[in-house]
Every structure is written in structure tokens, then in C-alpha cells.
PDB file of C-alpha atoms in Angstrom:
ATOM      1  CA  LEU E   1       9.209 -15.467 134.173  1.00 75.00           C
ATOM      2  CA  ASN E   2       6.561 -15.122 131.524  1.00 72.00           C
ATOM      3  CA  LEU E   3       2.861 -16.037 131.794  1.00 75.00           C
ATOM      4  CA  ILE E   4       1.219 -17.026 128.493  1.00 77.00           C
ATOM      5  CA  ASP E   5      -2.568 -16.949 127.828  1.00 74.00           C
ATOM      6  CA  SER E   6      -4.501 -19.569 125.930  1.00 78.00           C
ATOM      7  CA  VAL E   7      -3.603 -18.165 122.447  1.00 81.00           C
ATOM      8  CA  GLY E   8       0.071 -17.990 123.134  1.00 80.00           C
ATOM      9  CA  GLU E   9       0.246 -14.229 124.032  1.00 80.00           C
ATOM     10  CA  THR E  10       2.613 -13.107 126.879  1.00 77.00           C
ATOM     11  CA  VAL E  11       0.401 -11.295 129.506  1.00 74.00           C
ATOM     12  CA  PHE E  12       2.851 -11.043 132.381  1.00 75.00           C
ATOM     13  CA  ARG E  13       6.560 -10.697 132.623  1.00 79.00           C
ATOM     14  CA  LEU E  14       8.835 -10.660 135.627  1.00 78.00           C
ATOM     15  CA  ASP E  15      12.526 -10.147 135.270  1.00 78.00           C
ATOM     16  CA  VAL E  16      15.413 -11.069 137.671  1.00 78.00           C
ATOM     17  CA  LEU E  17      15.426  -7.521 139.029  1.00 77.00           C
ATOM     18  CA  GLY E  18      11.734  -7.784 140.201  1.00 74.00           C
ATOM     19  CA  ASN E  19      10.370  -5.528 137.309  1.00 75.00           C
ATOM     20  CA  ALA E  20       6.877  -6.680 136.479  1.00 74.00           C
ATOM     21  CA  GLU E  21       5.040  -5.872 133.225  1.00 76.00           C
ATOM     22  CA  PHE E  22       1.348  -6.533 132.618  1.00 73.00           C
ATOM     23  CA  ASP E  23      -0.770  -6.567 129.563  1.00 68.00           C
ATOM     24  CA  GLY E  24      -4.178  -5.923 131.063  1.00 67.00           C
ATOM     25  CA  THR E  25      -5.698  -4.426 134.188  1.00 66.00           C
ATOM     26  CA  VAL E  26      -4.446  -4.748 137.641  1.00 66.00           C
ATOM     27  CA  LYS E  27      -6.964  -4.594 140.469  1.00 66.00           C
ATOM     28  CA  ALA E  28      -5.949  -4.274 144.033  1.00 67.00           C
ATOM     29  CA  LYS E  29      -7.524  -3.254 147.408  1.00 67.00           C
ATOM     30  CA  SER E  30      -4.200  -1.374 148.132  1.00 68.00           C
ATOM     31  CA  ILE E  31      -0.807  -0.678 146.761  1.00 65.00           C
ATOM     32  CA  ASP E  32       2.283  -0.436 148.776  1.00 64.00           C
ATOM     33  CA  ALA E  33       4.939   1.059 146.647  1.00 61.00           C
ATOM     34  CA  GLU E  34       7.936   3.371 147.027  1.00 59.00           C
ATOM     35  CA  VAL E  35       7.735   4.612 143.435  1.00 58.00           C
ATOM     36  CA  ILE E  36       5.139   4.454 140.672  1.00 58.00           C
ATOM     37  CA  ASN E  37       6.446   5.378 137.340  1.00 56.00           C
ATOM     38  CA  ALA E  38       3.836   7.226 135.273  1.00 57.00           C
ATOM     39  CA  THR E  39       3.601  10.519 133.458  1.00 63.00           C
ATOM     40  CA  GLY E  40       0.329  11.365 135.026  1.00 73.00           C
ATOM     41  CA  VAL E  41      -2.722  10.417 136.771  1.00 81.00           C
ATOM     42  CA  ASN E  42      -6.003  10.122 134.787  1.00 84.00           C
ATOM     43  CA  GLN E  43      -9.703  10.137 135.977  1.00 87.00           C
ATOM     44  CA  ILE E  44     -12.330   8.452 133.874  1.00 89.00           C
ATOM     45  CA  TYR E  45     -15.239  10.540 132.963  1.00 90.00           C
ATOM     46  CA  ARG E  46     -18.352   9.637 130.891  1.00 91.00           C
ATOM     47  CA  ALA E  47     -18.145  11.215 127.447  1.00 92.00           C
ATOM     48  CA  GLY E  48     -21.055  13.451 126.377  1.00 92.00           C
ATOM     49  CA  GLU E  49     -19.979  13.306 122.699  1.00 94.00           C
ATOM     50  CA  ALA E  50     -18.297  10.838 120.314  1.00 92.00           C
ATOM     51  CA  GLY E  51     -14.765  11.365 118.870  1.00 93.00           C
ATOM     52  CA  LEU E  52     -12.973  12.866 121.883  1.00 95.00           C
ATOM     53  CA  VAL E  53      -9.191  12.527 121.218  1.00 94.00           C
ATOM     54  CA  ALA E  54      -5.985  12.948 123.336  1.00 93.00           C
ATOM     55  CA  GLY E  55      -5.234  16.564 123.746  1.00 94.00           C
ATOM     56  CA  ASP E  56      -8.872  17.754 123.546  1.00 96.00           C
ATOM     57  CA  VAL E  57      -9.793  20.447 126.223  1.00 96.00           C
ATOM     58  CA  VAL E  58     -13.049  19.269 127.845  1.00 96.00           C
ATOM     59  CA  ALA E  59     -15.777  20.791 130.009  1.00 94.00           C
ATOM     60  CA  PHE E  60     -18.837  19.395 131.844  1.00 93.00           C
ATOM     61  CA  ASP E  61     -22.087  19.520 129.983  1.00 94.00           C
ATOM     62  CA  GLU E  62     -25.565  19.829 131.694  1.00 94.00           C
ATOM     63  CA  ASN E  63     -25.558  16.122 132.384  1.00 93.00           C
ATOM     64  CA  GLY E  64     -22.198  15.936 134.087  1.00 91.00           C
ATOM     65  CA  ASN E  65     -20.561  14.274 131.112  1.00 92.00           C
ATOM     66  CA  VAL E  66     -17.449  15.741 129.339  1.00 94.00           C
ATOM     67  CA  ARG E  67     -17.450  17.231 125.848  1.00 96.00           C
ATOM     68  CA  ARG E  68     -15.062  19.608 124.018  1.00 97.00           C
ATOM     69  CA  SER E  69     -14.757  23.000 125.328  1.00 96.00           C
ATOM     70  CA  SER E  70     -16.594  25.544 123.188  1.00 95.00           C
ATOM     71  CA  ALA E  71     -15.857  29.021 124.501  1.00 94.00           C
ATOM     72  CA  SER E  72     -12.997  31.207 125.657  1.00 93.00           C
ATOM     73  CA  ASN E  73     -12.476  30.954 129.496  1.00 91.00           C
ATOM     74  CA  GLN E  74     -15.423  28.485 129.618  1.00 92.00           C
ATOM     75  CA  LYS E  75     -16.900  27.652 133.054  1.00 89.00           C
ATOM     76  CA  GLY E  76     -16.922  24.056 134.044  1.00 90.00           C
ATOM     77  CA  LEU E  77     -13.575  23.128 132.454  1.00 91.00           C
ATOM     78  CA  VAL E  78     -12.506  19.631 133.573  1.00 91.00           C
ATOM     79  CA  GLY E  79      -9.060  19.465 131.720  1.00 91.00           C
ATOM     80  CA  VAL E  80      -7.447  17.563 128.840  1.00 94.00           C
ATOM     81  CA  VAL E  81      -8.208  14.167 127.381  1.00 94.00           C
ATOM     82  CA  SER E  82      -5.230  11.877 128.013  1.00 90.00           C
ATOM     83  CA  PRO E  83      -3.830   9.169 125.827  1.00 86.00           C
ATOM     84  CA  GLY E  84      -4.536   6.834 128.562  1.00 74.00           C
ATOM     85  CA  SER E  85      -1.006   6.366 129.785  1.00 70.00           C
ATOM     86  CA  GLY E  86      -0.224   6.681 133.397  1.00 72.00           C
ATOM     87  CA  LEU E  87      -2.347   5.825 136.419  1.00 74.00           C
ATOM     88  CA  MET E  88      -6.147   5.501 135.827  1.00 75.00           C
ATOM     89  CA  ILE E  89      -8.689   6.312 138.582  1.00 76.00           C
ATOM     90  CA  GLY E  90     -12.261   5.439 138.334  1.00 72.00           C
ATOM     91  CA  GLU E  91     -14.362   2.862 136.810  1.00 71.00           C
ATOM     92  CA  ASN E  92     -13.538   2.033 133.116  1.00 67.00           C
ATOM     93  CA  ALA E  93     -17.000   2.633 131.726  1.00 66.00           C
ATOM     94  CA  SER E  94     -17.506   1.755 128.066  1.00 72.00           C
ATOM     95  CA  ASP E  95     -18.263   5.354 127.285  1.00 75.00           C
ATOM     96  CA  GLY E  96     -15.588   6.673 129.437  1.00 86.00           C
ATOM     97  CA  VAL E  97     -12.717   8.900 128.505  1.00 90.00           C
ATOM     98  CA  PRO E  98      -9.498   9.437 130.525  1.00 90.00           C
ATOM     99  CA  VAL E  99      -8.893  13.042 131.620  1.00 91.00           C
ATOM    100  CA  ALA E 100      -5.517  14.092 133.013  1.00 89.00           C
ATOM    101  CA  ALA E 101      -5.891  14.825 136.698  1.00 85.00           C
ATOM    102  CA  ALA E 102      -2.310  15.408 137.653  1.00 84.00           C
ATOM    103  CA  GLY E 103       1.107  15.252 135.909  1.00 84.00           C
ATOM    104  CA  ARG E 104       1.886  16.167 132.311  1.00 88.00           C
ATOM    105  CA  VAL E 105      -0.256  15.838 129.179  1.00 90.00           C
ATOM    106  CA  MET E 106      -0.027  17.079 125.527  1.00 93.00           C
ATOM    107  CA  VAL E 107      -2.762  19.698 124.814  1.00 95.00           C
ATOM    108  CA  ARG E 108      -4.102  21.165 121.640  1.00 96.00           C
ATOM    109  CA  VAL E 109      -3.315  24.884 121.454  1.00 97.00           C
ATOM    110  CA  SER E 110      -3.732  27.957 119.403  1.00 95.00           C
ATOM    111  CA  ALA E 111      -2.126  31.405 119.542  1.00 94.00           C
ATOM    112  CA  GLN E 112      -5.600  33.040 119.762  1.00 92.00           C
ATOM    113  CA  ASN E 113      -4.581  35.007 122.847  1.00 92.00           C
ATOM    114  CA  GLY E 114      -0.897  35.486 121.888  1.00 93.00           C
ATOM    115  CA  PRO E 115       2.242  33.362 121.694  1.00 95.00           C
ATOM    116  CA  ILE E 116       2.483  30.590 124.328  1.00 96.00           C
ATOM    117  CA  GLN E 117       5.798  30.331 126.280  1.00 95.00           C
ATOM    118  CA  PRO E 118       6.865  27.979 129.169  1.00 95.00           C
ATOM    119  CA  GLY E 119       5.094  29.027 132.289  1.00 93.00           C
ATOM    120  CA  ASP E 120       2.009  30.587 130.708  1.00 94.00           C
ATOM    121  CA  TYR E 121      -1.340  29.542 132.095  1.00 93.00           C
ATOM    122  CA  LEU E 122      -3.668  27.782 129.668  1.00 95.00           C
ATOM    123  CA  THR E 123      -7.482  28.038 129.291  1.00 94.00           C
ATOM    124  CA  SER E 124     -10.097  27.163 126.723  1.00 95.00           C
ATOM    125  CA  SER E 125     -10.244  29.060 123.461  1.00 95.00           C
ATOM    126  CA  ASP E 126     -13.161  29.787 121.097  1.00 94.00           C
ATOM    127  CA  THR E 127     -12.084  26.759 118.997  1.00 96.00           C
ATOM    128  CA  PRO E 128     -13.680  23.549 120.281  1.00 97.00           C
ATOM    129  CA  GLY E 129     -11.333  21.377 122.302  1.00 97.00           C
ATOM    130  CA  VAL E 130      -8.334  23.823 121.890  1.00 97.00           C
ATOM    131  CA  ALA E 131      -6.496  25.718 124.679  1.00 96.00           C
ATOM    132  CA  MET E 132      -5.005  29.300 124.487  1.00 96.00           C
ATOM    133  CA  LYS E 133      -2.848  31.480 126.680  1.00 95.00           C
ATOM    134  CA  ALA E 134      -4.846  32.743 129.616  1.00 92.00           C
ATOM    135  CA  THR E 135      -4.491  36.610 129.857  1.00 88.00           C
ATOM    136  CA  GLY E 136      -7.376  37.579 132.082  1.00 78.00           C
ATOM    137  CA  GLY E 137      -9.615  36.168 134.632  1.00 77.00           C
ATOM    138  CA  GLY E 138     -11.110  32.644 134.147  1.00 81.00           C
ATOM    139  CA  PRO E 139     -10.571  28.946 134.738  1.00 89.00           C
ATOM    140  CA  ILE E 140      -7.037  27.551 134.200  1.00 91.00           C
ATOM    141  CA  ILE E 141      -6.364  24.010 133.110  1.00 93.00           C
ATOM    142  CA  GLY E 142      -2.656  24.033 133.337  1.00 92.00           C
ATOM    143  CA  VAL E 143       0.770  25.529 132.785  1.00 93.00           C
ATOM    144  CA  SER E 144       2.595  25.267 129.373  1.00 95.00           C
ATOM    145  CA  SER E 145       6.050  23.832 129.236  1.00 94.00           C
ATOM    146  CA  GLY E 146       6.368  24.582 125.616  1.00 94.00           C
ATOM    147  CA  TYR E 147       6.349  27.290 122.941  1.00 95.00           C
ATOM    148  CA  PHE E 148       3.730  27.966 120.287  1.00 94.00           C
ATOM    149  CA  SER E 149       3.199  31.145 118.234  1.00 92.00           C
ATOM    150  CA  ASP E 150       2.263  29.978 114.688  1.00 90.00           C
ATOM    151  CA  PRO E 151      -1.148  30.401 113.060  1.00 88.00           C
ATOM    152  CA  GLY E 152      -3.407  27.609 113.269  1.00 89.00           C
ATOM    153  CA  GLU E 153      -3.165  24.946 116.137  1.00 93.00           C
ATOM    154  CA  ASN E 154      -0.641  22.462 117.413  1.00 95.00           C
ATOM    155  CA  THR E 155       0.088  20.623 120.716  1.00 95.00           C
ATOM    156  CA  VAL E 156       2.426  21.554 123.597  1.00 95.00           C
ATOM    157  CA  GLU E 157       3.143  19.769 126.813  1.00 94.00           C
ATOM    158  CA  MET E 158       1.276  21.145 129.859  1.00 93.00           C
ATOM    159  CA  THR E 159       1.471  20.346 133.472  1.00 91.00           C
ATOM    160  CA  VAL E 160      -2.104  19.976 134.874  1.00 89.00           C
ATOM    161  CA  MET E 161      -3.384  22.594 137.256  1.00 84.00           C
ATOM    162  CA  SER E 162      -6.953  23.486 137.783  1.00 71.00           C
ATOM    163  CA  SER E 163      -7.600  26.838 139.356  1.00 68.00           C
ATOM    164  CA  LEU E 164      -9.032  30.389 138.683  1.00 60.00           C
ATOM    165  CA  MET E 165      -6.861  33.419 138.004  1.00 59.00           C
ATOM    166  CA  ALA E 166      -7.074  36.104 140.753  1.00 53.00           C
ATOM    167  CA  SER E 167      -7.998  38.705 138.262  1.00 50.00           C
ATOM    168  CA  ASN E 168     -11.454  36.932 138.144  1.00 45.00           C
ATOM    169  CA  PHE E 169     -12.260  38.995 141.158  1.00 47.00           C
ATOM    170  CA  GLY E 170     -11.393  42.390 139.674  1.00 49.00           C
ATOM    171  CA  GLY E 171     -12.002  45.215 142.253  1.00 50.00           C
ATOM    172  CA  GLU E 172     -13.903  42.683 144.355  1.00 52.00           C
ATOM    173  CA  TYR E 173     -10.620  40.882 145.170  1.00 52.00           C
ATOM    174  CA  GLU E 174      -9.141  44.113 146.804  1.00 60.00           C
ATOM    175  CA  GLU E 175     -12.369  44.548 148.646  1.00 61.00           C
ATOM    176  CA  PHE E 176     -12.255  41.010 149.785  1.00 57.00           C
ATOM    177  CA  GLN E 177      -8.596  41.403 151.018  1.00 62.00           C
ATOM    178  CA  ASN E 178      -9.521  44.688 152.849  1.00 65.00           C
ATOM    179  CA  ARG E 179     -12.412  42.800 154.693  1.00 67.00           C
ATOM    180  CA  ILE E 180      -9.999  40.030 155.675  1.00 69.00           C
ATOM    181  CA  SER E 181      -7.507  42.572 157.022  1.00 71.00           C
ATOM    182  CA  THR E 182     -10.333  44.295 158.984  1.00 72.00           C
ATOM    183  CA  ILE E 183     -11.431  40.892 160.496  1.00 73.00           C
ATOM    184  CA  GLU E 184      -7.751  40.079 161.342  1.00 70.00           C
ATOM    185  CA  ASP E 185      -7.350  43.473 163.114  1.00 72.00           C
ATOM    186  CA  GLN E 186     -10.539  42.846 165.072  1.00 71.00           C
ATOM    187  CA  ILE E 187      -9.387  39.452 166.189  1.00 70.00           C
ATOM    188  CA  THR E 188      -5.888  40.764 167.310  1.00 66.00           C
ATOM    189  CA  ASP E 189      -7.438  43.733 169.314  1.00 62.00           C
TER     190      ASP E 189
END
């Protein structure tokens, strides 16, 4: 079954196995599905600068918009601009940009902090919009599933993961753990 628009373009296809394909946006109050095939989930954010492209590492600016990261281990990291494939969450604003919220995405990287291997955590580098291997405390945007060690920059696949490395706390982390242990001891006494 094909639905054709007024200019002769197919906008909806349904095959005998029940597979449906849409050219456009599907809006629903709810979706009841066993499996949704997508490489990731994207959240729409308002762009704070023009020219953001898939693979750019982005952070919040002072207005809550996203723009290319500009410093190593930058605070306010949001994630990586997505090519727009996968599920989209949020309103599709004219100045919006899809940022990968979960799943896999290609990210621009450099070997500024050493070679990148599968399993390495990634954070922002000094090069605008480019990630690097995370080696100390700071925000994490994801985990690399690829290798990169050349000069310059390239892209690797990354699994989205937003967190802070424990080494952010330095000696404070051990003190924090000791305080928790003391409280736990008091509770059990």
C-alpha cells in the first residue's frame, strides 16, 4: 500500500508484513510498540550559533542554548550533535539542533590527550566542537567504541553517557566516603 501526495511523491508505504515507512513526521499521544529500530534517541536544543554539524561536541551557553564546546573538560557539556537519525524528542524548532541523548553517535575527536581506544571515556578538548580522551576529572560525554591516534582530527563512534569522573573529587572523594561510612556505622549501632 502506497499513499501518494498531490505532486506524485510516495509519502507512506505499508508492505504485506506490516512494515510501515513514512516520509515526514509522525505525531502520536502514545506509542505501543515492542521494538523501535533506531540507532539512538535525540533531544532538540536551541542552537546558540550557526553552522553546528553532526559530530560537534556541544555545551550550554549563558542563555541555555547549545554551541560548540571551547575548552578541555568544559562544564555544561550537553553531548554531540546528531545527524538526526533515530528517535527525536522535543519540539522541532526552526533554530533547533538534534543532540544525541542515548545510543550511538559519531563524534569528532583528536588525540590531544593521547590515543583513543574502545572503552575510553571522552570529554571536550581545546579544539572547538572536538572530543578527546578523558584522563582526569571532568565531565564525560560518552565511551568510545573506536580507535584514533593520528595527528589532527577524525570521527569515532561513541556510546552516549553523561557523567563526571570520580577523580573530580580528588581527596574530597575519600573524605566523602569516610563520612558515609561513619554515618552508616552510627545507624547500625
